[in-house]
Coordinates of C-alpha atoms in Angstrom, one line a residue:
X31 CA 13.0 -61.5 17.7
X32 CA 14.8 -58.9 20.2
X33 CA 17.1 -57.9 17.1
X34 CA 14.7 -57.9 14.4
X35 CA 12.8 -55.0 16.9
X36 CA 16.2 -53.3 17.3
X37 CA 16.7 -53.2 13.4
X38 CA 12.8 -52.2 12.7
X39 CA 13.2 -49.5 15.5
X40 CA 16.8 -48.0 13.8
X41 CA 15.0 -48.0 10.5
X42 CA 12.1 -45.8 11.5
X43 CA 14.7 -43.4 13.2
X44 CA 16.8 -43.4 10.1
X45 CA 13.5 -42.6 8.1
X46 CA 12.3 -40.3 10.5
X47 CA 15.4 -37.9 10.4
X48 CA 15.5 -38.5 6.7
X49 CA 11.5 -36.9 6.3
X50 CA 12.8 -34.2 9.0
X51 CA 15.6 -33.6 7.0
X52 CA 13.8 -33.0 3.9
X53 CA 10.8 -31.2 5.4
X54 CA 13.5 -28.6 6.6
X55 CA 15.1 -28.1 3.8
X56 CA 12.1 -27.3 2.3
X57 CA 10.5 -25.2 4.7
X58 CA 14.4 -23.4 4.4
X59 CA 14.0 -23.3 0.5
X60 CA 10.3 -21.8 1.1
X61 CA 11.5 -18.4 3.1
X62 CA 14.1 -17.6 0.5
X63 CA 11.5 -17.6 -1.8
X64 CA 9.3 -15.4 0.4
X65 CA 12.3 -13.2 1.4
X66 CA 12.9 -12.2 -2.3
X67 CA 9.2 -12.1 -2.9
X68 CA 9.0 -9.5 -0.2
X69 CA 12.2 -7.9 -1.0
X70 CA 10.9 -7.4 -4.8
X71 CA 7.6 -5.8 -3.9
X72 CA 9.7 -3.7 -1.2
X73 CA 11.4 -2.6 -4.5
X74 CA 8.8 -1.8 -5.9
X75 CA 7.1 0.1 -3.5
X76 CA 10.3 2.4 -3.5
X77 CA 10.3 2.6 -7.1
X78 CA 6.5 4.2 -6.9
X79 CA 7.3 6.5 -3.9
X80 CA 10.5 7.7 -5.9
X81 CA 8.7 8.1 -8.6
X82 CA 5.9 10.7 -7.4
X83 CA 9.1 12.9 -6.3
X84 CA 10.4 12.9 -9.5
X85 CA 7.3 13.4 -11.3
X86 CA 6.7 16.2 -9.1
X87 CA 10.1 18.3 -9.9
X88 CA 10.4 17.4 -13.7
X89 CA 6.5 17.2 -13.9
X90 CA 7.5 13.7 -16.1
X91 CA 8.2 10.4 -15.6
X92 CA 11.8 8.6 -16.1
X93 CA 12.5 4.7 -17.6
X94 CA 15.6 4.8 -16.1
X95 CA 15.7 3.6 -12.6
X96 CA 19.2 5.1 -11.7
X97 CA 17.8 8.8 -12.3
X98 CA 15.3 7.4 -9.2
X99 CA 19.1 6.7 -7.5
X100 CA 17.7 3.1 -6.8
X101 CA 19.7 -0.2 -7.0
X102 CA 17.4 -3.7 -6.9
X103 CA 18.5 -5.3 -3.6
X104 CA 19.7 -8.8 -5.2
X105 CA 20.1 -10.3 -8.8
X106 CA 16.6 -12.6 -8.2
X107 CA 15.2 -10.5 -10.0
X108 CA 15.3 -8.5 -13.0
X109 CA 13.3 -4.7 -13.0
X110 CA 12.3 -3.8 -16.5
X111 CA 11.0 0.0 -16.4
X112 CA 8.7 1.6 -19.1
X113 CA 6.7 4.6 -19.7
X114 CA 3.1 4.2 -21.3
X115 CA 0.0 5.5 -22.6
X116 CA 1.5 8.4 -23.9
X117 CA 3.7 9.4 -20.9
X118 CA 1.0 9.3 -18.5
X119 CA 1.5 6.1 -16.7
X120 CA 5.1 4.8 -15.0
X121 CA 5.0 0.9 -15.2
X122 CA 7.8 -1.5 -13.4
X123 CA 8.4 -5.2 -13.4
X124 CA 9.9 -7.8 -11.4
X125 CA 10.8 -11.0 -13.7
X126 CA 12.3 -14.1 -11.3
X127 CA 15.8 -14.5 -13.0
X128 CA 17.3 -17.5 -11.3
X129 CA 14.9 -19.3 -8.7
X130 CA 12.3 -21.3 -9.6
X131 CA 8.9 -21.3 -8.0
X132 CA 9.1 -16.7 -7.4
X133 CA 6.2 -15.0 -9.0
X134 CA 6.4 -12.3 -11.1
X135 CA 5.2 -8.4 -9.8
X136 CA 4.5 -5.8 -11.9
X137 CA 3.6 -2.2 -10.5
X138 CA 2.6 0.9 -12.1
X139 CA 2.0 4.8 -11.4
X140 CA 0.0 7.6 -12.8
X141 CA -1.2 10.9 -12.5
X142 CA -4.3 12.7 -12.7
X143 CA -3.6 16.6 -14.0
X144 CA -7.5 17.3 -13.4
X145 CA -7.9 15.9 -9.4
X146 CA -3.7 17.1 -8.9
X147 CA -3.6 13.3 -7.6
X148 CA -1.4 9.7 -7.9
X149 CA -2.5 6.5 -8.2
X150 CA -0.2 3.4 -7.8
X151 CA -0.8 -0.1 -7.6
X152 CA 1.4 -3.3 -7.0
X153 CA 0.5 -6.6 -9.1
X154 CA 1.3 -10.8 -8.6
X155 CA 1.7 -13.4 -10.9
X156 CA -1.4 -15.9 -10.0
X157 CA 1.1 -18.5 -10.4
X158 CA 4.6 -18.9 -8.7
X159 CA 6.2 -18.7 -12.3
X160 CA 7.8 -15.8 -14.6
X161 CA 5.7 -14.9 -16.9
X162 CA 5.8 -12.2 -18.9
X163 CA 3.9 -8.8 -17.8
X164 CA 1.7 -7.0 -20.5
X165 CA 0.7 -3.3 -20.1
X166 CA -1.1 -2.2 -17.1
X167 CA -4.2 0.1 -18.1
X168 CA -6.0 3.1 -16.9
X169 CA -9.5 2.5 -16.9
X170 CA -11.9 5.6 -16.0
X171 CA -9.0 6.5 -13.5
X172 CA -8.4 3.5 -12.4
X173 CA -5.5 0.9 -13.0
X174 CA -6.1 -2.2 -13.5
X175 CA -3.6 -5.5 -13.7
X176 CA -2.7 -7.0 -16.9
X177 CA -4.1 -10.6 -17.3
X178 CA -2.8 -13.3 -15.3
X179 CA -2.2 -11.1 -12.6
X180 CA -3.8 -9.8 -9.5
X181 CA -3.8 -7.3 -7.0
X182 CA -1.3 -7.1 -4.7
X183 CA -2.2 -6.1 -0.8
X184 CA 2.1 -5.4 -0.1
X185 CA 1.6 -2.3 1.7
X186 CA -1.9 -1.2 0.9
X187 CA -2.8 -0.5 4.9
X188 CA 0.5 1.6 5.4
X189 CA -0.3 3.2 2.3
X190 CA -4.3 4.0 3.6
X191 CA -2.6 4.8 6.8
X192 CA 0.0 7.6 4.9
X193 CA -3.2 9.3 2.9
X194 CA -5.3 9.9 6.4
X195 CA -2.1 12.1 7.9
X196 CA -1.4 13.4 4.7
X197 CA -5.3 15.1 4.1
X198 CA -5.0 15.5 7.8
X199 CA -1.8 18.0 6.8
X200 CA -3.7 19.1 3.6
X201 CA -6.8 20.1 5.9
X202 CA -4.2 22.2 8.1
X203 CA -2.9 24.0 5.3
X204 CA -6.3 24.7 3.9
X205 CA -7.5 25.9 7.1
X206 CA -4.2 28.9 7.6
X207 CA -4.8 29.8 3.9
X208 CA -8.7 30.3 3.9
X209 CA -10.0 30.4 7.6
X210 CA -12.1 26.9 6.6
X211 CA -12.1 23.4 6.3
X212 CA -13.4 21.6 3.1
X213 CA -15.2 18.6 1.8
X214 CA -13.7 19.2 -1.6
X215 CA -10.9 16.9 -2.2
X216 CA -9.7 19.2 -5.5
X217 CA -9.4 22.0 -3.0
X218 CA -7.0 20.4 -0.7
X219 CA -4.8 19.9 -3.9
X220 CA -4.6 16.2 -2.4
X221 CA -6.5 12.8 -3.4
X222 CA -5.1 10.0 -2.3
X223 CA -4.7 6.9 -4.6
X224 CA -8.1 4.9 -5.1
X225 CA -6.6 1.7 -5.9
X226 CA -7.6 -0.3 -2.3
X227 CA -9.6 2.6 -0.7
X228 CA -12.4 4.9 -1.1
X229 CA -12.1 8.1 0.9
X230 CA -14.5 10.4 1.9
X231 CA -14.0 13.5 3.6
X232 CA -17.1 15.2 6.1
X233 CA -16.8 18.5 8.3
X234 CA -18.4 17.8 12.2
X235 CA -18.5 19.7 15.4
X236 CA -19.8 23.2 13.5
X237 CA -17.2 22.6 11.1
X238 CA -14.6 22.5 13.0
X239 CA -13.3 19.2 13.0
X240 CA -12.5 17.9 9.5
X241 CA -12.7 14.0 9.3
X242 CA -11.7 12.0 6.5
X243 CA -12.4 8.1 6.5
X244 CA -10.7 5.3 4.4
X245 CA -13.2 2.4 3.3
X246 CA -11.5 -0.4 1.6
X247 CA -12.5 -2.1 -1.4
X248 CA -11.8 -5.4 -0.6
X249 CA -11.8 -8.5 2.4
X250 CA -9.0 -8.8 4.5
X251 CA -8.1 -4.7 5.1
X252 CA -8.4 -2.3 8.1
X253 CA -10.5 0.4 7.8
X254 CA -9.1 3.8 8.6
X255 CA -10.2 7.3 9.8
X256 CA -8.5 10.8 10.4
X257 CA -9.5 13.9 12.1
X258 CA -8.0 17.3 12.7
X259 CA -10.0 19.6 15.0
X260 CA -9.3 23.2 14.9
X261 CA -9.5 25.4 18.3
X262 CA -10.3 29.1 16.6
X263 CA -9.5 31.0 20.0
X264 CA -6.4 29.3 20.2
X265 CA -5.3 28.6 17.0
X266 CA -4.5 25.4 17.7
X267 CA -4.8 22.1 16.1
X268 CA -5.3 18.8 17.5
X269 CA -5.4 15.5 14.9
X270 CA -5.8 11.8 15.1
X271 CA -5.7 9.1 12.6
X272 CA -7.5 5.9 13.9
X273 CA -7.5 2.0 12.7
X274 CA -10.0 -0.8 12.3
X275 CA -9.1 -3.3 15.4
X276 CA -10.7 -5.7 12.8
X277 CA -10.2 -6.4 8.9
X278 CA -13.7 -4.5 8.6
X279 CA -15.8 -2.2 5.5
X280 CA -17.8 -0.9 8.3
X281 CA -17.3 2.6 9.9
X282 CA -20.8 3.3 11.6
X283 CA -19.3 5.8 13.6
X284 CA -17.6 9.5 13.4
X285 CA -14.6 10.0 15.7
X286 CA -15.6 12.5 18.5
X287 CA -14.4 15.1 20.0
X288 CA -14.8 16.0 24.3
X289 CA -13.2 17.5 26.7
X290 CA -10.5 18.9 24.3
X291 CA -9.4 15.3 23.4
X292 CA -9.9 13.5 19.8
X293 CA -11.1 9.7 20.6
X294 CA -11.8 6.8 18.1
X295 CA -15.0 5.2 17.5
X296 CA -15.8 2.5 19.1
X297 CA -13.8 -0.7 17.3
X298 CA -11.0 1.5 16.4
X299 CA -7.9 2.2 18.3
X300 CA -5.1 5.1 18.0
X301 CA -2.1 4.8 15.5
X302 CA -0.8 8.4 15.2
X303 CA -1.4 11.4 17.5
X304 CA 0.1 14.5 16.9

């Protein structure tokens, strides 16, 4: 009886390490997937930001991703560039060349001659599978996936987060060259991409503090808002750009400004300070 224990009790240990030692190759197998899933939508993040430069000193867009001096970061993937809709839309895709189970990622780019703005947007295969990627389309301005696809979130905050400090730079510009703010976003020669957020820009304080305030369009996101307040006597500029402490649609407050400091509303906190 003593040794029939001693050989049940081995046999669950064997077992044991055995489940242990497929559960970790597994969970090993699942963060190379992951990596290259990240590393691919990294990729084509770049591609986009690379992209707007180019655009903006050829006033075109290129197919060829070595004019963009870009090199894809492994072989997982393969990057397929083409230029649609009548050269007015930049469109790249990530097809999974040798591991299984990777989704596929398209993103695209375009430009809008009548705002002077971009607008960009990163897509998923629903499935973990390559598939292939039909044509992302422009739809009253904005871009929509292709079917089978949805949006991706890679980098949509950082993104929100770039367009506050950029209209807070546009506003500082705006201000030397006419003496004003504006609530015009076609004056400030700068609209951010409308993809994930809605922005709206309002003038408090007697007009001299600009604010400009980053809703997003889905669940799940920060909200975001900016501010640069303009000291006339002293020509000085003070700006802040504030984030959601909460996934949140909600802004019910305007940031403030007192005692010749900028502060966030209440549920936001500070991210850049200049």
């Amino acid at each position: 009886m003593i040794m029939l224990k001693s050989n049940i009790y081995s046999y669950c240990l064997i077992l044991s390490a055995a489940i242990l030692g497929v559960n970790a190759t597994s969970v090993a197998a699942q963060n190379i997937k992951q990596t290259q899933e990240t590393e691919a939508k990294n990729f084509l993040s770049s591609a986009i930001k690379t992209e707007q430069g180019y655009y903006f000193e050829l006033n075109k867009f290129t197919s060829n991703l070595s004019d963009l001096q870009l090199t894809p970061p492994n072989d997982s993937y393969q990057y397929n560039v083409n230029i649609i809709s009548d050269q007015k839309l930049f469109q790249v895709v990530a097809s999974p060349s040798k591991i299984k189970g990777l989704r596929t990622f398209t993103a695209a780019l375009s430009f809008n001659n009548e705002n002077f703005s971009f607008n960009s947007i990163i897509c998923k295969s629903e499935r973990s599978t390559k598939i292939i990627a039909s044509e992302i389309k422009l739809v009253s301005g904005q871009l929509q996936c292709p079917t089978g696809f949805i949006i991706s979130f890679h980098n949509a905050q950082i993104e929100a987060l770039g367009s506050i400090g950029a209209t807070n730079r546009a506003q500082q510009a705006h201000i030397f060259e006419t003496q004003n703010f504006t609530v015009n976003q076609q004056e400030l020669g700068y609209t951010p991409s409308n993809t994930y957020y809605d922005y709206k820009l309002n003038l408090l304080e007697n007009d001299q503090l600009a604010q400009v305030v980053a809703t997003p369009k889905f669940d799940n996101l920060k909200s975001y808002i900016g501010g640069v307040f303009y000291e006339k006597n002293t020509g000085v500029f003070k700006s802040i750009a504030c984030a959601s402490k909460q996934p949140t649609k909600n802004i019910p407050q305007s940031i403030k400004f007192s005692n010749g400091k900028l502060a966030c509303p209440t549920g936001f906190k500070i991210t850049t300070k200049n």
